[in-house]
Amino acid sequence: MTGSIARLKRHPAAPWAGAAIVALALLALPFALAAVGTAWVRITNLAILFVFLSLGLNIVVGFAGLLDLGYVAFYAVGAYVYALLASPHFGIHWPFWAILPLGAAVAALFGVLIGAPTLKLRGDYLAIVTLGFGEIVRIFLNNLSQPVNITNGPQGIARIDPFRLGGIDFSKSDNFLGLSFSGPIKYYYLLLAVLLAVIFINVRLQNSRIGRAWEAIREDEIAARAMGIDTTRVKLLAFSMGATFGGVAGGMFSAIQGFVSPESFVLVESIMVVSMVVLGGMGNVWGVILGAVLLSFVPEILRFTVEPAQKQLFGRMIIEPEVIRMLIFGFALVLVMTLRPGGLWPSTVRKRELAERRP
Amino acid sequence: MIRSHFGVLAIAAMVGVSACGEDKKAQAPATLTIAIGSVAPLTGGIAHLGKDNENGARLAVEEANAAKIRIGGKETAFELLAEDDQEDAKVGNTVAQKLVDAKVAGVVGHLNSGTSIPASNIYSGANIPMITGSATNPELTERGLKGVFRVVGRDDQQGPAVANYLVANTKPKVVAIIDDATAYGKGLANEVEKTLTAAGVKVLAREQGTNKTVDWKAVLTKLKGRAPDAVFYGGMDSTAGPLLKQGKELGVKAVFSFGDGACTDKMGEFAGSAADGLLCSQAGIPPQAASKKFLDAYKKRFNTDPILYAPFTYDAANLLIEAMKQANSADPARYLPVLQKIDFAGATGRISFDEKGDRKDAEMTIFTMKGGKLLPIAIIKSGKTVKYEDFVAQSTAPAADVAKK
Amino acid sequence: MDIFIQQVINGLTLGAVYAMVALGYTMVYGIIQLINFAHGEVVMIGAMVAFSVIGALAPSGLPPLAIVLVAAGCAIPVCMLVGYAMERLAYRPLRGAPRLAPLITAIGVSIILQHLAMMIWSRNPLAFPQIIKVESYHFAGATITSVQIAILAISLAMMAGLAALVYRTRLGTAMRATAHNPQVAGLMGIDANRIIALTFVIGAALAAVAGVMVASYYGIAHYAMGSQLGLKAFCAAVLGGIGNIPGAMLGGVLLGVVEALGAGYIGDLTGNVFGSNYQDVFAFIVLIAVLVLRPSGLLGERVGDRA
């Protein structure tokens, strides 16, 4: 039995067969989730957005080793660019394929703006400066309703256009091939397509010349410079590329939610994304994806299970479910990190470092 | 380490048990179970107000169950599904979808305007009526969505009410306005500013903190230099308390005035004697003026007094139940038209809706703080100000109406 | 002018509040280069324990000052215990792990402490009993209260005491040795684990005092009060040069004064285009400017490139 599996594994078509199974599973996933509840499709969509954010931040934190606590700023920029150019707020209704790249470009510009003055800073000092930038962006979004109303302040921007492609409106249900595609399901497929592109870019980046330059800077900046790496340019590149992903995620968030307000871009959000990167395994694309998916799903799974579980165990509510949910989440963070300090799925370089450091 | 493994096991066990729980959900067919959703932040900075909202709705549901209401000829068991939206629009949408999936018949909530507005799209899309007892931003009902109601006054009713009262009774020449940079605080402050400016009062440049600010001294010191006759603050109680206390410490001689978010008895606790003379408004009639029956029942059930919006969420839940009863159906398609035309005597007075889903002739109450307690002094309805004593005397005691139902 | 003096007093008090919390951050950082993000929550626990003790003793008729001292006396050991447990369970297993790993456990600990506090002390913002009569003193048109004076004095005393501990005692020598090189310190017979645990415990005791002072000053305690305070204090510690004890004080005071003057004057200076709503922006811009010009904070040591 084991022999035949081993033989199957060696078969030249095996990787393709594996990929096909994964692809089929991903295609069927939203229908399986919708059978449980459309809420799960929405949660999955948000999880994919967090995967974008985590992969973007991974470039800055994981590849280049620069701790950024203000990453949510780029997400906010992307979201607001979309909201302003596709809503009744200014009466502008551009199509999404025109705004998304624009949002990404504006976010990249912000990345350079934030990166340039902070090149000299390291570690915790860089963290606090980026945190400051993140807060500054949010405060401006909150206040730019006066003297000229640009962002509509804390009231946020509502009635943002959904994606439209040909005759398909992503916010409404449609029937194709006898299957009912609800709004969230359509967004899922779109997100999935973008996700594949984003993963592809990240994997290629990691093994590219630039990726190795980032890694060199992370390990030893002076040595990297001695090897002829233009550290200024390479660092700025990390900031702007990371920001680009944030901008794209923001634009899609805006369209999916139909509403943005500065409340969605608070510091906690940045910290959450950093947690996803670190918990999953900094520097490893697959680890980071795992981290983002887990941290998006675990609180939601707890939301759905804590209450019935308690009723089942004790016959009544002893502790309020929302308190337990947060307590379990907190304990899980501590537990996972103490058991696997390098993250759940660390990059091979990190794994080597960890092994070396053990006495 | 052994203990941490035990933790994992415990979590696994809970998840496992809950999975079993799902299977057993099949109910005995004799009774009709109707689920009603309730959404408010139950964690985070204003979790206490969120719990208050949930309690109001829960009380209504429990009373309905005790009354053994029959709908469609079947004995009916109402079930309250309480969700935590964490004051976050994103989470709000997820829990809204969760309630839609759970096929709730109606929703009481959300607490904040910032979560109610995006979530209303989801409820309306699924044809599930929602009634908020606390979201006051006009935008919520201005978008023409079907089945979106509120039983509380709007910012553009409350702002003018408190501002006009201030103008008529304190006769200020210069007023300073502060807000907490949230959709609620800034929205209400803007309405107050509009009314004051229209009344010819000079309004100083807006000052702002955040919904977590506890140190207001810098802002207050600046205001002290401008010597305003009154200070209006749009924000919640946990920031307004320190504001009031520090204002008096610095010797700011102005009448302080707050909106409903900070119009609670807590002000007396936070600011002590400094709170005396505070003027504040609530959208609707005061909790004390809510029917005695409600107040007693709430106190008995939760062992505490309602904080702020509980009478409204209580009414919101009762409105859903009443509409279902009158339509003899829990199907939104059947009971929504009834709800739209309902005329209901609730704990907060008579309730009926205009075509937008806002409460017709919503009352506003002006309070003052005396000896650590809030005393209602005036009720404003359709632009008319009535002294509270007169209002109580002429109103046909809402308690009696409720008892009738 | 009297307004200006008042604003400086406001800023100094706010700064002293930040400094009290920042000292805890900086001390832990100085020893093991770890940002204890859960420090703000320990401050909150201190305030909450004091709240309960004062509430219980207030009707007893003891002199108010004695009640407050007893409350602090209860808050300090509770916080020390919390600090020790935190170090033992969430940080010690991560010695030698990548630098960001403890950041995540710190976030986990914060979430746990906040929600435990929510279970014990409810979600309500609690009115912190004002049992000591607050005296106000007036000079040059400005007002200062006895609580403000106490906060300024206690934060200075805490800074001086901490500096004396680190630079003048055997324990302090051991701390600095551990900070410098834990392996070599170990060879000299210093138990690094014990020293680090002690550092956390002392930091938690400082947090307890800060919690009691902050809650009595603002008259309010809330289970979520720690995170905002912790964030500002963290900024203050970095501004002064994290790891440096007088730096935390300087950073805190500077941040407090900048915030107060920002809220007080940017509105007038910019013709009301920017007002107190940009108070935090103003503070962060000063922070960023200082760090860009002096990348290791005002009093921080110039760290080597490989640090």
XYZ file of N, CA, C and O in Angstrom, chain B residues 97-224:
512
model
N -24.466 39.265 8.036
C -24.644 38.122 7.144
C -24.928 36.860 7.951
O -25.732 36.027 7.558
N -24.275 36.758 9.096
C -24.504 35.587 9.947
C -25.977 35.525 10.369
O -26.596 34.463 10.341
N -26.538 36.671 10.718
C -27.946 36.697 11.118
C -28.850 36.384 9.933
O -29.856 35.685 10.076
N -28.479 36.909 8.753
C -29.279 36.613 7.558
C -29.256 35.105 7.298
O -30.288 34.493 7.020
N -28.054 34.513 7.426
C -27.941 33.063 7.233
C -28.791 32.304 8.234
O -29.355 31.261 7.916
N -28.831 32.829 9.452
C -29.603 32.145 10.496
C -31.099 32.384 10.307
O -31.895 31.948 11.129
N -31.455 33.104 9.250
C -32.859 33.374 8.906
C -33.606 34.024 10.062
O -34.695 33.584 10.449
N -33.018 35.084 10.607
C -33.739 35.804 11.653
C -34.927 36.508 10.997
O -34.914 36.823 9.806
N -35.943 36.745 11.802
C -37.139 37.388 11.263
C -36.991 38.903 11.269
O -37.674 39.608 10.535
N -36.108 39.410 12.126
C -35.888 40.841 12.205
C -34.660 41.107 13.059
O -34.173 40.200 13.744
N -34.166 42.347 12.998
C -32.946 42.659 13.734
C -33.153 43.933 14.545
O -33.736 44.902 14.061
N -32.677 43.904 15.779
C -32.636 45.096 16.620
C -31.193 45.574 16.638
O -30.317 44.908 17.170
N -30.931 46.712 16.037
C -29.553 47.195 16.002
C -29.248 47.857 14.690
O -30.145 48.045 13.879
N -27.984 48.215 14.470
C -26.881 48.095 15.403
C -26.846 49.319 16.305
O -27.662 50.222 16.130
N -25.878 49.352 17.197
C -25.825 50.486 18.110
C -25.294 51.726 17.389
O -25.890 52.786 17.420
N -24.125 51.583 16.727
C -23.470 52.747 16.117
C -23.997 52.990 14.713
O -24.328 52.067 13.995
N -23.984 54.262 14.322
C -24.348 54.587 12.951
C -23.324 53.998 11.978
O -23.681 53.526 10.910
N -22.054 54.029 12.383
C -20.977 53.577 11.502
C -21.103 52.111 11.127
O -20.638 51.689 10.066
N -21.732 51.286 11.985
C -21.927 49.881 11.637
C -23.331 49.659 11.073
O -23.534 48.769 10.255
N -24.275 50.482 11.499
C -25.661 50.287 11.038
C -25.781 50.568 9.545
O -26.502 49.870 8.831
N -25.098 51.633 9.075
C -25.270 52.039 7.681
C -24.825 50.939 6.713
O -25.618 50.511 5.869
N -23.573 50.426 6.830
C -23.229 49.352 5.888
C -24.055 48.080 6.094
O -24.429 47.431 5.121
N -24.364 47.738 7.341
C -25.094 46.490 7.574
C -26.520 46.568 7.032
O -27.092 45.558 6.622
N -27.091 47.774 7.008
C -28.471 47.904 6.529
C -28.587 47.445 5.078
O -29.632 46.949 4.665
N -27.499 47.604 4.286
C -27.520 47.114 2.906
C -27.769 45.613 2.868
O -28.502 45.107 2.029
N -27.119 44.902 3.788
C -27.230 43.441 3.786
C -28.632 43.008 4.223
O -29.258 42.172 3.594
N -29.142 43.629 5.310
C -30.480 43.263 5.779
C -31.523 43.573 4.713
O -32.394 42.776 4.412
N -31.398 44.776 4.137
C -32.396 45.189 3.165
C -32.359 44.272 1.941
O -33.392 43.906 1.401
N -31.134 43.891 1.541
C -30.985 42.987 0.401
C -31.646 41.645 0.657
O -32.114 40.986 -0.272
N -31.669 41.229 1.934
C -32.262 39.934 2.274
C -33.705 40.094 2.739
O -34.299 39.140 3.232
N -34.258 41.325 2.596
C -35.633 41.611 3.016
C -35.882 41.309 4.484
O -36.924 40.759 4.844
N -34.913 41.648 5.326
C -35.113 41.464 6.757
C -35.184 42.844 7.406
O -34.271 43.647 7.241
N -36.275 43.139 8.094
C -36.388 44.464 8.702
C -35.379 44.650 9.834
O -35.079 43.696 10.565
N -34.832 45.860 9.941
C -33.989 46.177 11.094
C -34.528 47.439 11.745
O -35.004 48.353 11.076
N -34.482 47.460 13.079
C -34.885 48.660 13.811
C -33.735 49.001 14.758
O -33.368 48.189 15.603
N -33.161 50.167 14.597
C -32.107 50.535 15.519
C -32.700 51.371 16.637
O -33.631 52.160 16.425
N -32.163 51.167 17.820
C -32.636 51.932 18.963
C -31.653 53.020 19.339
O -31.831 53.688 20.357
N -30.615 53.198 18.541
C -29.578 54.134 18.983
C -28.770 54.801 17.875
O -28.068 55.756 18.157
N -28.848 54.333 16.628
C -28.045 54.957 15.573
C -28.759 56.220 15.092
O -29.861 56.145 14.561
N -28.123 57.358 15.296
C -28.824 58.629 15.106
C -28.421 59.377 13.837
O -28.954 60.435 13.551
N -27.461 58.846 13.075
C -26.998 59.532 11.869
C -28.086 59.534 10.785
O -28.581 58.476 10.406
N -28.472 60.709 10.262
C -29.569 60.782 9.282
C -29.353 59.867 8.068
O -30.310 59.277 7.562
N -28.094 59.736 7.628
C -27.781 58.950 6.431
C -28.428 57.557 6.445
O -28.809 57.031 5.401
N -28.591 56.975 7.647
C -29.115 55.606 7.740
C -30.446 55.447 7.007
O -30.642 54.467 6.277
N -31.341 56.398 7.195
C -32.668 56.239 6.596
C -32.840 57.114 5.355
O -33.926 57.188 4.795
N -31.766 57.790 4.938
C -31.879 58.699 3.800
C -31.613 58.009 2.468
O -31.647 58.638 1.425
N -31.279 56.720 2.497
C -30.873 56.080 1.256
C -31.990 55.300 0.588
O -31.774 54.578 -0.363
N -33.202 55.423 1.142
C -34.346 54.789 0.504
C -34.343 53.273 0.585
O -34.965 52.602 -0.240
N -33.630 52.713 1.574
C -33.630 51.249 1.705
C -34.934 50.796 2.371
O -35.431 51.447 3.286
N -35.451 49.671 1.919
C -36.697 49.161 2.468
C -36.432 48.423 3.777
O -35.445 47.690 3.891
N -37.285 48.626 4.740
C -37.203 47.847 5.969
C -36.160 48.341 6.954
O -35.731 47.595 7.815
N -35.714 49.609 6.817
C -34.757 50.151 7.782
C -35.484 51.190 8.638
O -36.002 52.174 8.120
N -35.551 50.928 9.939
C -36.311 51.796 10.839
C -35.436 52.259 11.986
O -34.433 51.619 12.321
N -35.850 53.365 12.613
C -35.224 53.731 13.881
C -36.272 54.310 14.809
O -37.189 55.006 14.376
N -36.107 53.978 16.102
C -37.093 54.455 17.075
C -36.518 55.601 17.898
O -37.119 56.040 18.860
N -35.340 56.060 17.504
C -34.674 57.109 18.257
C -34.599 58.330 17.345
O -34.693 58.214 16.124
N -34.474 59.514 17.943
C -34.411 60.736 17.139
C -33.133 60.827 16.345
O -32.142 60.189 16.665
N -33.164 61.611 15.266
C -31.984 61.760 14.432
C -31.122 62.905 14.938
O -31.576 63.781 15.639
N -29.835 62.874 14.532
C -28.932 63.964 14.912
C -29.504 65.314 14.503
O -29.349 66.301 15.206
N -30.156 65.365 13.319
C -30.645 66.656 12.865
C -31.973 67.033 13.523
O -32.569 68.046 13.199
N -32.447 66.185 14.461
C -33.556 66.596 15.331
C -32.991 66.949 16.705
O -33.380 67.932 17.310
N -32.043 66.107 17.162
C -31.514 66.305 18.496
C -30.629 67.541 18.583
O -30.726 68.322 19.527
N -29.755 67.727 17.566
C -28.843 68.866 17.571
C -29.606 70.179 17.695
O -29.360 70.963 18.618
N -30.556 70.436 16.801
C -31.325 71.673 16.909
C -32.075 71.788 18.247
O -32.165 72.864 18.809
N -32.581 70.650 18.748
C -33.346 70.705 19.994
C -32.485 71.231 21.131
O -32.849 72.188 21.820
N -31.311 70.620 21.316
C -30.479 71.032 22.446
C -29.933 72.438 22.215
O -29.859 73.253 23.140
N -29.597 72.750 20.945
C -29.061 74.080 20.665
C -30.112 75.153 20.915
O -29.833 76.187 21.523
N -31.330 74.921 20.482
C -32.390 75.905 20.686
C -32.688 76.103 22.164
O -32.924 77.213 22.617
N -32.677 74.989 22.894
C -32.929 75.116 24.330
C -31.858 75.980 24.971
O -32.130 76.847 25.802
N -30.609 75.716 24.577
C -29.478 76.463 25.099
C -29.652 77.953 24.799
O -29.481 78.803 25.671
N -30.006 78.262 23.557
C -30.164 79.656 23.146
C -31.284 80.325 23.953
O -31.140 81.432 24.465
N -32.393 79.601 24.102
C -33.559 80.205 24.753
C -33.345 80.395 26.244
O -33.854 81.349 26.825
N -32.605 79.496 26.884
C -32.536 79.530 28.330
C -31.234 80.056 28.917
O -31.232 80.592 30.010
N -30.121 79.867 28.221
C -28.859 80.381 28.757
C -28.483 81.694 28.093
O -27.640 82.413 28.582
N -29.078 81.955 26.924
C -28.795 83.160 26.141
C -27.295 83.413 25.986
O -26.787 84.456 26.398
N -26.564 82.444 25.426
C -25.116 82.623 25.295
C -24.780 83.549 24.133
O -25.524 83.621 23.156
N -23.654 84.264 24.273
C -23.173 85.071 23.151
C -22.125 84.294 22.377
O -22.053 84.352 21.163
N -21.265 83.573 23.120
C -20.190 82.812 22.493
C -20.285 81.364 22.960
O -20.408 81.112 24.156
N -20.265 80.436 22.022
C -20.323 79.024 22.394
C -19.128 78.297 21.787
O -18.763 78.543 20.632
N -18.515 77.411 22.576
C -17.437 76.568 22.057
C -17.997 75.176 21.814
O -18.815 74.692 22.601
N -17.585 74.555 20.730
C -18.064 73.205 20.428
C -16.872 72.264 20.325
O -15.874 72.566 19.674
N -16.992 71.121 20.991
C -15.945 70.100 20.979
C -16.591 68.809 20.486
O -17.763 68.548 20.773
N -15.852 67.990 19.738
C -16.376 66.663 19.421
C -15.294 65.615 19.589
O -14.128 65.940 19.842
N -15.687 64.352 19.474
C -14.740 63.268 19.750
C -14.272 62.585 18.469
O -13.779 61.465 18.505
N -14.426 63.250 17.333
C -13.904 62.759 16.054
C -14.546 61.455 15.595
O -13.988 60.752 14.775
N -15.712 61.114 16.140
C -16.407 59.938 15.634
C -17.582 60.409 14.777
O -17.952 61.582 14.797
N -18.156 59.484 14.042
C -19.281 59.822 13.182
C -20.406 60.418 14.028
O -21.026 61.412 13.658
N -20.627 59.824 15.204
C -21.698 60.302 16.061
C -21.390 61.693 16.609
O -22.165 62.631 16.449
N -20.239 61.812 17.262
C -19.912 63.055 17.953
C -19.822 64.234 17.001
O -20.389 65.303 17.249
N -19.136 64.025 15.893
C -18.946 65.118 14.957
C -20.273 65.457 14.261
O -20.584 66.628 14.047
N -21.042 64.427 13.933
C -22.327 64.652 13.275
C -23.251 65.501 14.132
O -23.830 66.489 13.666
N -23.328 65.146 15.412
C -24.211 65.881 16.316
C -23.678 67.299 16.520
O -24.437 68.276 16.482
N -22.358 67.426 16.704
C -21.763 68.743 16.923
C -22.024 69.649 15.716
O -22.309 70.836 15.870
N -21.952 69.093 14.513
C -22.214 69.890 13.310
C -23.638 70.430 13.310
O -23.878 71.579 12.942
N -24.592 69.592 13.723
C -25.991 70.031 13.748
C -26.181 71.148 14.771
O -26.911 72.108 14.532
N -25.523 70.985 15.926
C -25.631 72.023 16.958
C -25.046 73.332 16.424
O -25.631 74.403 16.574
N -23.890 73.222 15.757
C -23.232 74.421 15.252
C -24.136 75.151 14.244
O -24.278 76.368 14.295
N -24.758 74.367 13.352
C -25.641 74.969 12.343
C -26.744 75.787 13.014
O -27.016 76.921 12.647
N -27.398 75.159 14.021
C -28.515 75.825 14.677
C -28.054 77.086 15.403
O -28.714 78.124 15.344
N -26.908 76.974 16.096
C -26.424 78.121 16.859
C -26.071 79.268 15.928
O -26.420 80.424 16.177
N -25.381 78.954 14.836
C -24.990 80.000 13.889
C -26.240 80.682 13.326
O -26.296 81.902 13.205
N -27.254 79.856 13.027
C -28.490 80.413 12.480
C -29.178 81.321 13.490
O -29.846 82.286 13.129
N -28.978 81.023 14.788
C -29.607 81.838 15.825
C -28.764 83.070 16.155
O -29.066 83.805 17.086
N -27.676 83.255 15.426
C -26.863 84.447 15.612
C -25.869 84.359 16.753
O -25.316 85.364 17.193
N -25.617 83.127 17.238
C -24.641 82.964 18.309
C -23.259 82.782 17.687
O -23.116 82.117 16.660
N -22.241 83.369 18.302
C -20.891 83.215 17.779
C -20.337 81.854 18.223
O -20.357 81.528 19.416
N -19.906 81.066 17.258
C -19.360 79.746 17.585
C -17.862 79.773 17.349
O -17.398 80.160 16.271
N -17.091 79.377 18.366
C -15.627 79.361 18.249
C -15.180 78.231 17.324
O -15.941 77.305 17.043
N -13.930 78.335 16.868
C -13.385 77.273 16.018
C -13.502 75.938 16.738
O -13.270 75.844 17.941
N -13.879 74.889 15.992
C -14.129 73.575 16.570
C -12.887 73.004 17.255
O -11.786 73.068 16.723
N -13.089 72.444 18.441
C -12.019 71.709 19.111
C -12.361 70.229 19.040
O -13.526 69.857 18.915
N -11.337 69.404 19.128
C -11.592 67.983 18.960
C -10.646 67.141 19.803
O -9.486 67.490 19.988
N -11.179 66.052 20.319
C -10.331 65.058 20.968
C -10.557 63.755 20.228
O -10.850 63.766 19.036
N -10.453 62.637 20.930
C -10.810 61.363 20.314
C -11.776 60.664 21.249
O -12.042 61.146 22.347
N -12.288 59.520 20.824
C -13.212 58.799 21.699
C -12.486 58.082 22.833
O -13.088 57.326 23.565
N -11.163 58.316 22.970
C -10.426 57.762 24.104
C -9.788 58.853 24.950
O -9.126 58.568 25.937
N -9.963 60.118 24.546
C -9.298 61.206 25.264
C -9.786 61.290 26.703
O -10.987 61.336 26.946
N -8.841 61.311 27.659
C -9.241 61.597 29.030
C -8.575 62.878 29.516
O -8.931 63.406 30.556
N -7.586 63.385 28.781
C -6.931 64.617 29.194
C -7.387 65.756 28.288
O -6.949 65.875 27.150
N -8.294 66.573 28.802
C -8.861 67.674 28.007
C -8.283 69.008 28.410
O -8.777 70.057 28.010
N -7.256 68.972 29.272
C -6.842 70.237 29.889
C -6.349 71.249 28.868
O -6.631 72.438 28.988
N -5.607 70.796 27.860
C -5.059 71.748 26.897
C -6.191 72.452 26.149
O -6.206 73.681 26.025
N -7.147 71.666 25.682
C -8.278 72.248 24.953
C -9.061 73.199 25.857
O -9.412 74.318 25.464
N -9.304 72.762 27.096
C -10.095 73.585 28.016
C -9.382 74.876 28.392
O -10.003 75.927 28.526
N -8.064 74.782 28.541
C -7.305 75.993 28.869
C -7.419 77.004 27.740
O -7.602 78.202 27.966
N -7.313 76.503 26.510
C -7.453 77.397 25.365
C -8.832 78.051 25.377
O -8.961 79.263 25.188
N -9.860 77.235 25.644
C -11.226 77.776 25.662
C -11.400 78.797 26.769
O -12.083 79.804 26.598
N -10.756 78.528 27.906
C -10.884 79.437 29.034
C -10.460 80.844 28.611
O -11.074 81.839 28.983
